mmCIF file of C-alpha atoms (C1' of nucleotides) in Angstrom:
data_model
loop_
_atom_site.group_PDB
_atom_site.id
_atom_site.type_symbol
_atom_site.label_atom_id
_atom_site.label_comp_id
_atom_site.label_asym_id
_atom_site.label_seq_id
_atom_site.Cartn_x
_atom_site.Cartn_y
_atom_site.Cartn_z
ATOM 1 C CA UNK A 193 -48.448 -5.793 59.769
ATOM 2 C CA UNK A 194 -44.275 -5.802 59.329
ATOM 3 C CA UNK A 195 -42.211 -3.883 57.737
ATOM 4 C CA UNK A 196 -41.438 -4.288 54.053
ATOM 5 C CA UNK A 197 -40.017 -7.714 52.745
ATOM 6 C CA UNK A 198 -39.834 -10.073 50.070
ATOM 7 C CA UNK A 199 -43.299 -11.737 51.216
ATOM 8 C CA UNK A 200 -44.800 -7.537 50.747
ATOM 9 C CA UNK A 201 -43.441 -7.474 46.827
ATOM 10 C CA UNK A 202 -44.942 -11.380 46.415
ATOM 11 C CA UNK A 203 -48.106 -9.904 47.956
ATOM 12 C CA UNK A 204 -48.177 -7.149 45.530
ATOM 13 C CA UNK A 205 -47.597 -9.335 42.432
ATOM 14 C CA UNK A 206 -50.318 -11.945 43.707
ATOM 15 C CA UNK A 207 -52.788 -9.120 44.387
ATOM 16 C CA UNK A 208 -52.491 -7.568 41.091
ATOM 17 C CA UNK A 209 -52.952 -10.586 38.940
ATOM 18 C CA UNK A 210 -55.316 -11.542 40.868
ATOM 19 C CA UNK A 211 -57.073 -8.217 39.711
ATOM 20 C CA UNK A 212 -56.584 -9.109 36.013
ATOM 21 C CA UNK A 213 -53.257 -7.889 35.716
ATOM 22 C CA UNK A 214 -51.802 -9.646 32.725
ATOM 23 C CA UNK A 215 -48.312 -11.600 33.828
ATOM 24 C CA UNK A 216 -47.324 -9.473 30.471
ATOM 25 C CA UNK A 217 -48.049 -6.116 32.284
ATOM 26 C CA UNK A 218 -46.063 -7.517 35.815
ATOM 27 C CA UNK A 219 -43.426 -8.942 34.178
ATOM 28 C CA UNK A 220 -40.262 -8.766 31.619
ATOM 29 C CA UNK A 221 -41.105 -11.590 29.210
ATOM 30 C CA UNK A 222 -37.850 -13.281 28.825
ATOM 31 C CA UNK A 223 -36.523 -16.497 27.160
ATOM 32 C CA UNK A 224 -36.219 -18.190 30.561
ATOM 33 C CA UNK A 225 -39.478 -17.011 31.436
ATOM 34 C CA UNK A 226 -41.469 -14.215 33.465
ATOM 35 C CA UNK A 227 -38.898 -11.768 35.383
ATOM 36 C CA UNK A 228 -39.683 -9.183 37.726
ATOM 37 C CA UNK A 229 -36.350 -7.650 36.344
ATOM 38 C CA UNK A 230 -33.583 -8.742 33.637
ATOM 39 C CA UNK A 231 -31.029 -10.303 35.389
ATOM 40 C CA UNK A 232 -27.648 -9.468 35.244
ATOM 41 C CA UNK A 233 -26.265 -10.846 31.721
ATOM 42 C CA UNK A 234 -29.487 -11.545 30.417
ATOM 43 C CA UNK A 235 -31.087 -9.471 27.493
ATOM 44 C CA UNK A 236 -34.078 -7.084 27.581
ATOM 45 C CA UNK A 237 -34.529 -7.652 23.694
ATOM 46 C CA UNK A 238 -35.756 -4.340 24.040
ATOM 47 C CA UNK A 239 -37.748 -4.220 26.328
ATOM 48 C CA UNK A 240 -39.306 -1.423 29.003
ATOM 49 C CA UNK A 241 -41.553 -2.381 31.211
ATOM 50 C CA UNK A 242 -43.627 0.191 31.547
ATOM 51 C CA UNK A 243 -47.677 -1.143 32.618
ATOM 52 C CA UNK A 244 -46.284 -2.112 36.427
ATOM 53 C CA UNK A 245 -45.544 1.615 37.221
ATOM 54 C CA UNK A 246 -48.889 3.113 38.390
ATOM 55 C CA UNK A 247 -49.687 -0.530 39.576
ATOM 56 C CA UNK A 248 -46.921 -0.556 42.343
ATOM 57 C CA UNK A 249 -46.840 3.368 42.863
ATOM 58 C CA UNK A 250 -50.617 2.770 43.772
ATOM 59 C CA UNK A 251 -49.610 -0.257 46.135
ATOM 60 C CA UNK A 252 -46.801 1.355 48.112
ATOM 61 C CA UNK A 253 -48.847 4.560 49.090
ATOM 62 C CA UNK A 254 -51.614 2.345 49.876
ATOM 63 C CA UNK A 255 -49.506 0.293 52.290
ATOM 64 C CA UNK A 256 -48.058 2.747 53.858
ATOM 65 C CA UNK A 257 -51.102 4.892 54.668
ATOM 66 C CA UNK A 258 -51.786 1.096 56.587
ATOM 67 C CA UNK A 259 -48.495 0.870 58.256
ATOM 68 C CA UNK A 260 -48.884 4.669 59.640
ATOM 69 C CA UNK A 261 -52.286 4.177 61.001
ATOM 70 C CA UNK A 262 -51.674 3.311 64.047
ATOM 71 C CA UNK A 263 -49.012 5.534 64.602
ATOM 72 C CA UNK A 264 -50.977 8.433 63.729
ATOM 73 C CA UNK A 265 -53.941 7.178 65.699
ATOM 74 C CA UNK A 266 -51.008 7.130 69.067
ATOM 75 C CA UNK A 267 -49.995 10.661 68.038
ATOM 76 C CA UNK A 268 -53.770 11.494 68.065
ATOM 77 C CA UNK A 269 -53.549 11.824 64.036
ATOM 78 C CA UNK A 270 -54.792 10.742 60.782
ATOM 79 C CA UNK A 271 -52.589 8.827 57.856
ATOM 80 C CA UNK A 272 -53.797 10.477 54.531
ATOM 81 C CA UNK A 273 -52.930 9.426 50.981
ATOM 82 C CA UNK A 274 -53.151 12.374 48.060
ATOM 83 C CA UNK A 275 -53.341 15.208 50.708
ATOM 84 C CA UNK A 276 -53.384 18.381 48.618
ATOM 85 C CA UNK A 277 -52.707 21.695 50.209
ATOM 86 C CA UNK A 278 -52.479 24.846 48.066
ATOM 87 C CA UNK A 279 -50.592 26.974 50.551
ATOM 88 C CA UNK A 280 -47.448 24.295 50.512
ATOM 89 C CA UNK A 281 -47.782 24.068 46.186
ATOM 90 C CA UNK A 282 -49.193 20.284 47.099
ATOM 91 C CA UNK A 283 -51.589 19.991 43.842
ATOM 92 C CA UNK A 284 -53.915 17.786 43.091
ATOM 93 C CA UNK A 285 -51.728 16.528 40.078
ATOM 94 C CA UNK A 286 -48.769 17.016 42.089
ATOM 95 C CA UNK A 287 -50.224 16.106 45.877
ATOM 96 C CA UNK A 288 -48.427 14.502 49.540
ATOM 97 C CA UNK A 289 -48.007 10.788 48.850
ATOM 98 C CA UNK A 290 -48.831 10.642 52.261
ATOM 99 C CA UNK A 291 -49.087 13.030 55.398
ATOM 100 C CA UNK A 292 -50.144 12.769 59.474
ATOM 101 C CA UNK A 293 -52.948 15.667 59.837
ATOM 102 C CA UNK A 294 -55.260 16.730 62.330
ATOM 103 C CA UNK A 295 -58.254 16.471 60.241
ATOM 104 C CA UNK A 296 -59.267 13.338 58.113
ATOM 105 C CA UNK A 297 -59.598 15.473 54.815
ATOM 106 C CA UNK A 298 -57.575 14.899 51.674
ATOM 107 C CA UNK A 299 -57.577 18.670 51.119
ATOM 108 C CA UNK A 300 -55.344 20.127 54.107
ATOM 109 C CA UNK A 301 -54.896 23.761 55.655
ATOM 110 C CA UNK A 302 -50.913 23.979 56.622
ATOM 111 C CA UNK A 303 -51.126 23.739 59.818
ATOM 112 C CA UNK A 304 -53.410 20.983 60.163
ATOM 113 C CA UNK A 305 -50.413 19.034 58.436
ATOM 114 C CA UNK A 306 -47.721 17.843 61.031
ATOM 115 C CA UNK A 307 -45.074 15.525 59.208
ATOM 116 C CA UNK A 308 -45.621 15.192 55.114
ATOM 117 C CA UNK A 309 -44.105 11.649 53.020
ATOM 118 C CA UNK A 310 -42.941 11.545 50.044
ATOM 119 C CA UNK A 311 -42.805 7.880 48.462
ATOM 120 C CA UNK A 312 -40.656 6.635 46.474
ATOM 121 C CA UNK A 313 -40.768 3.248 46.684
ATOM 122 C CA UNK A 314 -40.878 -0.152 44.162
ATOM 123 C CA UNK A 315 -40.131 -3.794 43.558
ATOM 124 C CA UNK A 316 -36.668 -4.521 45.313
ATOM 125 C CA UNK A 317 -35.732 -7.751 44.751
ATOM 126 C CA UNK A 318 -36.220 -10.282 41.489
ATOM 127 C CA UNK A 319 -39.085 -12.683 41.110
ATOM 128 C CA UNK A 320 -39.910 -15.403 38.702
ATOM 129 C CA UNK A 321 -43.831 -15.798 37.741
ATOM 130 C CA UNK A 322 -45.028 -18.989 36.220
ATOM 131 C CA UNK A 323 -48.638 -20.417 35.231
ATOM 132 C CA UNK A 324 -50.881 -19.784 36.950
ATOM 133 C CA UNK A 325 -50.291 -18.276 39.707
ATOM 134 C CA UNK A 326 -46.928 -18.780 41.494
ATOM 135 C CA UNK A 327 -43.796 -15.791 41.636
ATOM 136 C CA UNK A 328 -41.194 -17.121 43.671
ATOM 137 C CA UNK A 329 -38.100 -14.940 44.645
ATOM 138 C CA UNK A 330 -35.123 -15.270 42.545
ATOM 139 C CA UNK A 331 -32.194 -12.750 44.148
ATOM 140 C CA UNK A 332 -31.916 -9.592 45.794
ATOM 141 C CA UNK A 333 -31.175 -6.292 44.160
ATOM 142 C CA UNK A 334 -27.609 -6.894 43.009
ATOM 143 C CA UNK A 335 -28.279 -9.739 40.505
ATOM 144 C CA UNK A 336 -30.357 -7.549 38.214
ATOM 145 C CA UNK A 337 -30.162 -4.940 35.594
ATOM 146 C CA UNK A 338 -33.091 -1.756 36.841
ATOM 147 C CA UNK A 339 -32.408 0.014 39.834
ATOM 148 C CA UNK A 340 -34.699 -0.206 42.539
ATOM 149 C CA UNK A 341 -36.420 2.741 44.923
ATOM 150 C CA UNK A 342 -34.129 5.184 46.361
ATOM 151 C CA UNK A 343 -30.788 3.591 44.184
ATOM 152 C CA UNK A 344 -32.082 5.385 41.330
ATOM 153 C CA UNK A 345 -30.303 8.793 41.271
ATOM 154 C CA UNK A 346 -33.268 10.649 39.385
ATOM 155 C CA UNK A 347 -35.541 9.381 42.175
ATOM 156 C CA UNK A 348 -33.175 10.813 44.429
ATOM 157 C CA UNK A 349 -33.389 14.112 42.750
ATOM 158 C CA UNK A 350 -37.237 13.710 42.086
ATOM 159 C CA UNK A 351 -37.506 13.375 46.558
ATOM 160 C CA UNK A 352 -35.153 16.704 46.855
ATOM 161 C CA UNK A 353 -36.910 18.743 44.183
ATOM 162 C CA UNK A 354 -40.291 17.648 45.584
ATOM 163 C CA UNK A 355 -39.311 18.464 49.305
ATOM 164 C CA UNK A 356 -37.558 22.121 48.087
ATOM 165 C CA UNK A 357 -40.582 22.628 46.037
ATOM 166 C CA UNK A 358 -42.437 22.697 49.453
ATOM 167 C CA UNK A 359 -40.013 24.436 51.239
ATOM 168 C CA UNK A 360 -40.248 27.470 49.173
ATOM 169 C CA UNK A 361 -43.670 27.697 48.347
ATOM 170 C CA UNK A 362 -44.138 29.979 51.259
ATOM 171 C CA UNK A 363 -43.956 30.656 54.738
ATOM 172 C CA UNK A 364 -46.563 28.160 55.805
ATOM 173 C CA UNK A 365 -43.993 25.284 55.105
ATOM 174 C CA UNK A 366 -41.591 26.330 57.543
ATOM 175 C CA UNK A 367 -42.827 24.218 60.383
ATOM 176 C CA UNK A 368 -43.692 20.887 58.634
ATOM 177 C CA UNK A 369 -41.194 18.773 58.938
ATOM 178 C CA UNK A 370 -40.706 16.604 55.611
ATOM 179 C CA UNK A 371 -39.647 12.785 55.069
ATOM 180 C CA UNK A 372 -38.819 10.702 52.061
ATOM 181 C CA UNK A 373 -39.994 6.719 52.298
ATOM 182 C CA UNK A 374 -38.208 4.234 50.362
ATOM 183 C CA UNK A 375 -37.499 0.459 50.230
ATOM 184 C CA UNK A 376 -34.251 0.500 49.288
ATOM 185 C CA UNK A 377 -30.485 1.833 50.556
ATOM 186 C CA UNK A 378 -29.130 4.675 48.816
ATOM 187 C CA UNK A 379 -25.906 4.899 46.872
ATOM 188 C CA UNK A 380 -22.301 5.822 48.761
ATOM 189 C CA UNK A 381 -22.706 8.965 46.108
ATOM 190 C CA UNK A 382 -25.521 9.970 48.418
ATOM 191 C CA UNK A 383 -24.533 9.714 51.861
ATOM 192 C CA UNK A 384 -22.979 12.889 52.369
ATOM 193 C CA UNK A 385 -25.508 14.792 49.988
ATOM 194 C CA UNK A 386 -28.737 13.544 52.761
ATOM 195 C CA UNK A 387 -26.830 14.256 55.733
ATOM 196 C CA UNK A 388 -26.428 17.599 54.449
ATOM 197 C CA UNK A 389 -29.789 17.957 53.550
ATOM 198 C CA UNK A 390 -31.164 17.075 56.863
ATOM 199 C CA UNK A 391 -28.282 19.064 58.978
ATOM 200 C CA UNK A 392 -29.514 22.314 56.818
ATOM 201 C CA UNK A 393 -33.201 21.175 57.224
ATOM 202 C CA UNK A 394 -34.671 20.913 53.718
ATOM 203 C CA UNK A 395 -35.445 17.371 54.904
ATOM 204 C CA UNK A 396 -35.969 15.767 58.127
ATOM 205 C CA UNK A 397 -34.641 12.183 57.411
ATOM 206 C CA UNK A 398 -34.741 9.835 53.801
ATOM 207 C CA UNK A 399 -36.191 6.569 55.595
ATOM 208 C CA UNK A 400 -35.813 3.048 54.654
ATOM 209 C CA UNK A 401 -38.932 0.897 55.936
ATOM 210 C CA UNK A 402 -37.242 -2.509 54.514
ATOM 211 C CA UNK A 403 -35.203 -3.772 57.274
ATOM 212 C CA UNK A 404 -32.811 -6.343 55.116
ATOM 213 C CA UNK A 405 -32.940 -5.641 51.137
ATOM 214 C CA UNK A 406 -29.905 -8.330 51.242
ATOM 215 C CA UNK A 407 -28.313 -10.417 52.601
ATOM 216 C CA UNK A 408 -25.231 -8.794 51.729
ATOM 217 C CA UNK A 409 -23.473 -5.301 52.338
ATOM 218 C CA UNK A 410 -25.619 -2.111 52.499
ATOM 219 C CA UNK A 411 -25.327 1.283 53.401
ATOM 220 C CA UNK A 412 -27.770 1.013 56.414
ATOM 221 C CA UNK A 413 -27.630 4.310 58.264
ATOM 222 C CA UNK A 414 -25.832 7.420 57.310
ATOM 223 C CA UNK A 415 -23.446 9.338 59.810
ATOM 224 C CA UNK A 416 -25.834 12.069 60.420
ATOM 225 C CA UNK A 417 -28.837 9.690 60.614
ATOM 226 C CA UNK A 418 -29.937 11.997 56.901
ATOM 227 C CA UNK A 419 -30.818 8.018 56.111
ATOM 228 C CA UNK A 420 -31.434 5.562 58.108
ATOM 229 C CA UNK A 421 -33.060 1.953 58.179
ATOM 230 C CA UNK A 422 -35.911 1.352 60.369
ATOM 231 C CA UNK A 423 -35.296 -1.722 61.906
ATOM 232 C CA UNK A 424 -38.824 -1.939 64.116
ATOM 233 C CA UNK A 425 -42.021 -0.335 64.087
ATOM 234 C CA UNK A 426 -40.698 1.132 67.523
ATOM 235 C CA UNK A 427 -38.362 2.940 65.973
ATOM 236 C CA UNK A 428 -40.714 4.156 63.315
ATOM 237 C CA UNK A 429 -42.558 5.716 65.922
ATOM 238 C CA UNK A 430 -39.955 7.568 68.142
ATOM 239 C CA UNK A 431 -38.935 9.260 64.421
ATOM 240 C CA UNK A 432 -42.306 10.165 63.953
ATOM 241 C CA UNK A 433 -42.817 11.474 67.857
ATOM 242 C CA UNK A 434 -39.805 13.308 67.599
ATOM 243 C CA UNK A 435 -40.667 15.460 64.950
ATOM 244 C CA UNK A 436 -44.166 16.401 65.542
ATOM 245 C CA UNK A 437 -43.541 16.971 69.130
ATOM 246 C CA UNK A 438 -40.528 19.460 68.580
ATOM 247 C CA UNK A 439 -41.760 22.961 67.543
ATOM 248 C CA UNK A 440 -39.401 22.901 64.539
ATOM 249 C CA UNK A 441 -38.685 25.708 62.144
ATOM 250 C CA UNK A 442 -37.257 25.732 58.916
ATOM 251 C CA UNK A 443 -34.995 28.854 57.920
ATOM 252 C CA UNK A 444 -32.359 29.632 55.044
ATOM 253 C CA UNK A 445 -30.854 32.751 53.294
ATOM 254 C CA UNK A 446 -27.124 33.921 51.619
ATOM 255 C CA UNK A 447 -26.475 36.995 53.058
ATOM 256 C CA UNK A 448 -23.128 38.907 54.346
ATOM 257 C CA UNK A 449 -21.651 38.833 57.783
ATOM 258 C CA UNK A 450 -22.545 41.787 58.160
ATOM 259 C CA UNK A 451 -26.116 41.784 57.533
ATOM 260 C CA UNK A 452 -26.362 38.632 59.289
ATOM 261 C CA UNK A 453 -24.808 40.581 62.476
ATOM 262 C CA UNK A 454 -26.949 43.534 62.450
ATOM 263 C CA UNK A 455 -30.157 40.918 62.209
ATOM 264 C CA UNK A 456 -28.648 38.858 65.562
ATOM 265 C CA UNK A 457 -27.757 42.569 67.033
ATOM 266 C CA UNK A 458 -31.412 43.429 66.894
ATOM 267 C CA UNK A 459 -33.169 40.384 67.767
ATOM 268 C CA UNK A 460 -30.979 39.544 70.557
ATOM 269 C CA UNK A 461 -32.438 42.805 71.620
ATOM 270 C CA UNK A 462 -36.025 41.077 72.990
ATOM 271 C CA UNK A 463 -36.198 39.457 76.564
ATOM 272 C CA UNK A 464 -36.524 35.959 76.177
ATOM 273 C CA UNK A 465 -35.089 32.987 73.842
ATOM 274 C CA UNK A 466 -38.318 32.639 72.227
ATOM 275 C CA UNK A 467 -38.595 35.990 71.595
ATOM 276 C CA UNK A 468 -35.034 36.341 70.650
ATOM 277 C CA UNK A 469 -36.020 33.153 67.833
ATOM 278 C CA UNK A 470 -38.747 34.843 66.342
ATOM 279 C CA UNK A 471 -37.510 38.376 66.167
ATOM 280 C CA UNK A 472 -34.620 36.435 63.896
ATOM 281 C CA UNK A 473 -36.499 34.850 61.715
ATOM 282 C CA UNK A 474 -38.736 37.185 60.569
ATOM 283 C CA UNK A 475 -35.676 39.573 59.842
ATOM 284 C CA UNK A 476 -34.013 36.783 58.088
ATOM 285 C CA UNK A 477 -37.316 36.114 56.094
ATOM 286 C CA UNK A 478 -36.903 40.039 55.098
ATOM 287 C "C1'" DT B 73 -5.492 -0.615 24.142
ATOM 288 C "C1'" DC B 74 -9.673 -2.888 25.389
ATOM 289 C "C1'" DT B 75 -13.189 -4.223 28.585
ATOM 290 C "C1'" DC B 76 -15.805 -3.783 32.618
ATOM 291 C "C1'" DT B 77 -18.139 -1.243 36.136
ATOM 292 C "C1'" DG B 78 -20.038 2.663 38.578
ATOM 293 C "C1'" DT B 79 -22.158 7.125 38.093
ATOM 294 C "C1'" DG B 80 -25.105 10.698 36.352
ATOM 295 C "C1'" DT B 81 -28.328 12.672 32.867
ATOM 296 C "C1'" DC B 82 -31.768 12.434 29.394
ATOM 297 C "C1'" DG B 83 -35.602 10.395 27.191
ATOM 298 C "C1'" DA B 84 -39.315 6.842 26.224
ATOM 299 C "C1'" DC B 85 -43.495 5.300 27.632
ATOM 300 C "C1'" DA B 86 -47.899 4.797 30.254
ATOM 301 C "C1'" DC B 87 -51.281 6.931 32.590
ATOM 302 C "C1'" DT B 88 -54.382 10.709 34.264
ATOM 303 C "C1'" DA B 89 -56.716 14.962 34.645
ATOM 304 C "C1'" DA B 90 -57.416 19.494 33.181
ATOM 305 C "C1'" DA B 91 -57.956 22.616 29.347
ATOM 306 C "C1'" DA B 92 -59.310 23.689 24.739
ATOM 307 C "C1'" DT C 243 -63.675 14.823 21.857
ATOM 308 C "C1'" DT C 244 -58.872 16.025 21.346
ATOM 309 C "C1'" DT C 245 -54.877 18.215 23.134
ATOM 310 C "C1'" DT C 246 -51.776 19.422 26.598
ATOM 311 C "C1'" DA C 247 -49.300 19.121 30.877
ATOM 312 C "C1'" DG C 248 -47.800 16.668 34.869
ATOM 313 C "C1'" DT C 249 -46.127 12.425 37.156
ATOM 314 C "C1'" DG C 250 -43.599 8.003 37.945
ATOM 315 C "C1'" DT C 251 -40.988 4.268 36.311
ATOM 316 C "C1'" DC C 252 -36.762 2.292 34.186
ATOM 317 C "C1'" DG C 253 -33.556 1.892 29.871
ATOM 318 C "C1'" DA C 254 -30.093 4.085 26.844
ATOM 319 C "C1'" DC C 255 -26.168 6.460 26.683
ATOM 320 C "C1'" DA C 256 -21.847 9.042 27.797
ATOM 321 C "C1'" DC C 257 -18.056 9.397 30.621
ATOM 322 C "C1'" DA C 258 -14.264 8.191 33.826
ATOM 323 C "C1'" DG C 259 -11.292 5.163 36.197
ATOM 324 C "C1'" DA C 260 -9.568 0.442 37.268
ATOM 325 C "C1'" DG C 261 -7.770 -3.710 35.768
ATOM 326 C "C1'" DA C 262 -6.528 -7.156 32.176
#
DNA sequence: TCTCTGTGTCGACACTAAAA
DNA sequence: TTTTAGTGTCGACACAGAGA
């Protein structure tokens, strides 16, 4: 199995007509035909497609629970769609697109969870279909009208809200670290804002598993590595290695300097680093 | 001044599951 | 059975700045 391409999106579209999906439900119906999207300078005639949305949402979770199996099996884990997990506010109407736990249950204690997904992933590129049965790529993500993935900015702030939804839903979320999947770059508007988010530890990385979205320029990797495009399944597994090995934790307040003194004061008052660590964050926790 | 483009927010719509 | 609430997707729209 590779990494997300153009062949992955034809895949999708095949698979779902091929499971009586109507082309009308797949595609805009425009006057040159069947579009994936509406190109650039073409018109929508008012048009929103709406029918494809819990078709591909259901696709991309699916595929990457497949391309995370054998990681997790490596990292002596399990790849788990819908993983619900009261303690972290992880619903069942609002569950982990995907998470690597030490059980094979969809309903998770927290620490059975070691590194939760959020997806947000969709159709990149454009694609023509025609009768019967043949979509054929047309261009890449820059010759059409919608947004893909992670270049939407309210899918941006859907990922954050999501991840800081976990994050302070208690204590228990403090040492899983959390990543956001997408198929798509991000926008130069966000390249500071998920370097920052991963420096102050909200969330551990926004990953891009499709390797070349276009052929042209593309924000590939952020300074602080807050986004970055996975190039290899190698690399997909060192990222995931890395954080479930570390014994991470998760802290944040807004307090004075002087409160913040008097809590290093005290805790550097135990014998070793460890001990030092703890002692801090449970004062900092109040 | 007008047009084009990039950015950010809000809302429409489809779907699903829980509650009434 | 009907109503309500939650979720995910993209289009409409407003605004600002650049260039014609």
């Amino acid at each position: 199995m590779t990494l997300w391409n153009n062949d992955t999106e034809i895949q999708f579209f095949k698979e779902a007509l091929k499971n009586f999906a109507s082309p009308e439900q797949l595609f805009y119906n425009l006057q040159d035909g069947y579009f994936a999207y509406v190109p650039k300078g073409s018109d929508a005639q008012g048009q929103t497609l709406q029918s494809r949305n819990s078709l591909i949402g259901q696709f991309t979770e699916k595929w990457s629970k497949t391309l995370f199996e054998p990681i997790a099996k490596e990292l002596g884990l399990y790849a788990i769609n819908s993983v619900v997990c009261d303690e972290l506010g992880l619903s069942r109407q609002s569950s982990a697109d995907l998470a690597l736990c030490t059980t094979n249950n969809t309903i998770q204690k927290p620490e059975n969870i070691k590194l939760l997904f959020e997806i947000k992933m969709s159709v990149v590129s454009n694609y023509k279909y025609t009768h019967p049965n043949n979509v054929d790529y047309v261009a890449d993500y820059k010759q059409h009208k919608g947004n893909p993935a992670l270049l939407r900015s309210d899918s941006m702030l859907k990922a954050i809200g999501k991840s800081i939804n976990i994050r302070v839903s208690g204590i228990a979320s403090t040492k899983i670290p959390v990543v956001v999947l997408g198929n798509s770059p991000i926008t130069e508007s966000y390249v500071k804002k998920v370097d920052f988010l991963k420096t102050s530890g909200v969330i551990q990385g926004f990953w891009s598993l499709n390797p070349k979205p276009t052929n042209s320029d593309y924000v590939k990797n952020t300074p602080k590595l807050g986004f970055q495009t996975i190039l290899d399944k190698n690399q997909l597994f060192n990222n995931c290695k890395e954080l479930i090995t570390n014994d991470m934790n998760y802290f944040s307040s807004m307090i004075s300097k002087m409160k913040l003194g008097e809590i290093i004061q005290i805790a550097n008052q135990e014998n070793t680093d460890i001990a030092k660590a703890e002692k801090f964050l449970n004062l900092i926790r109040g």
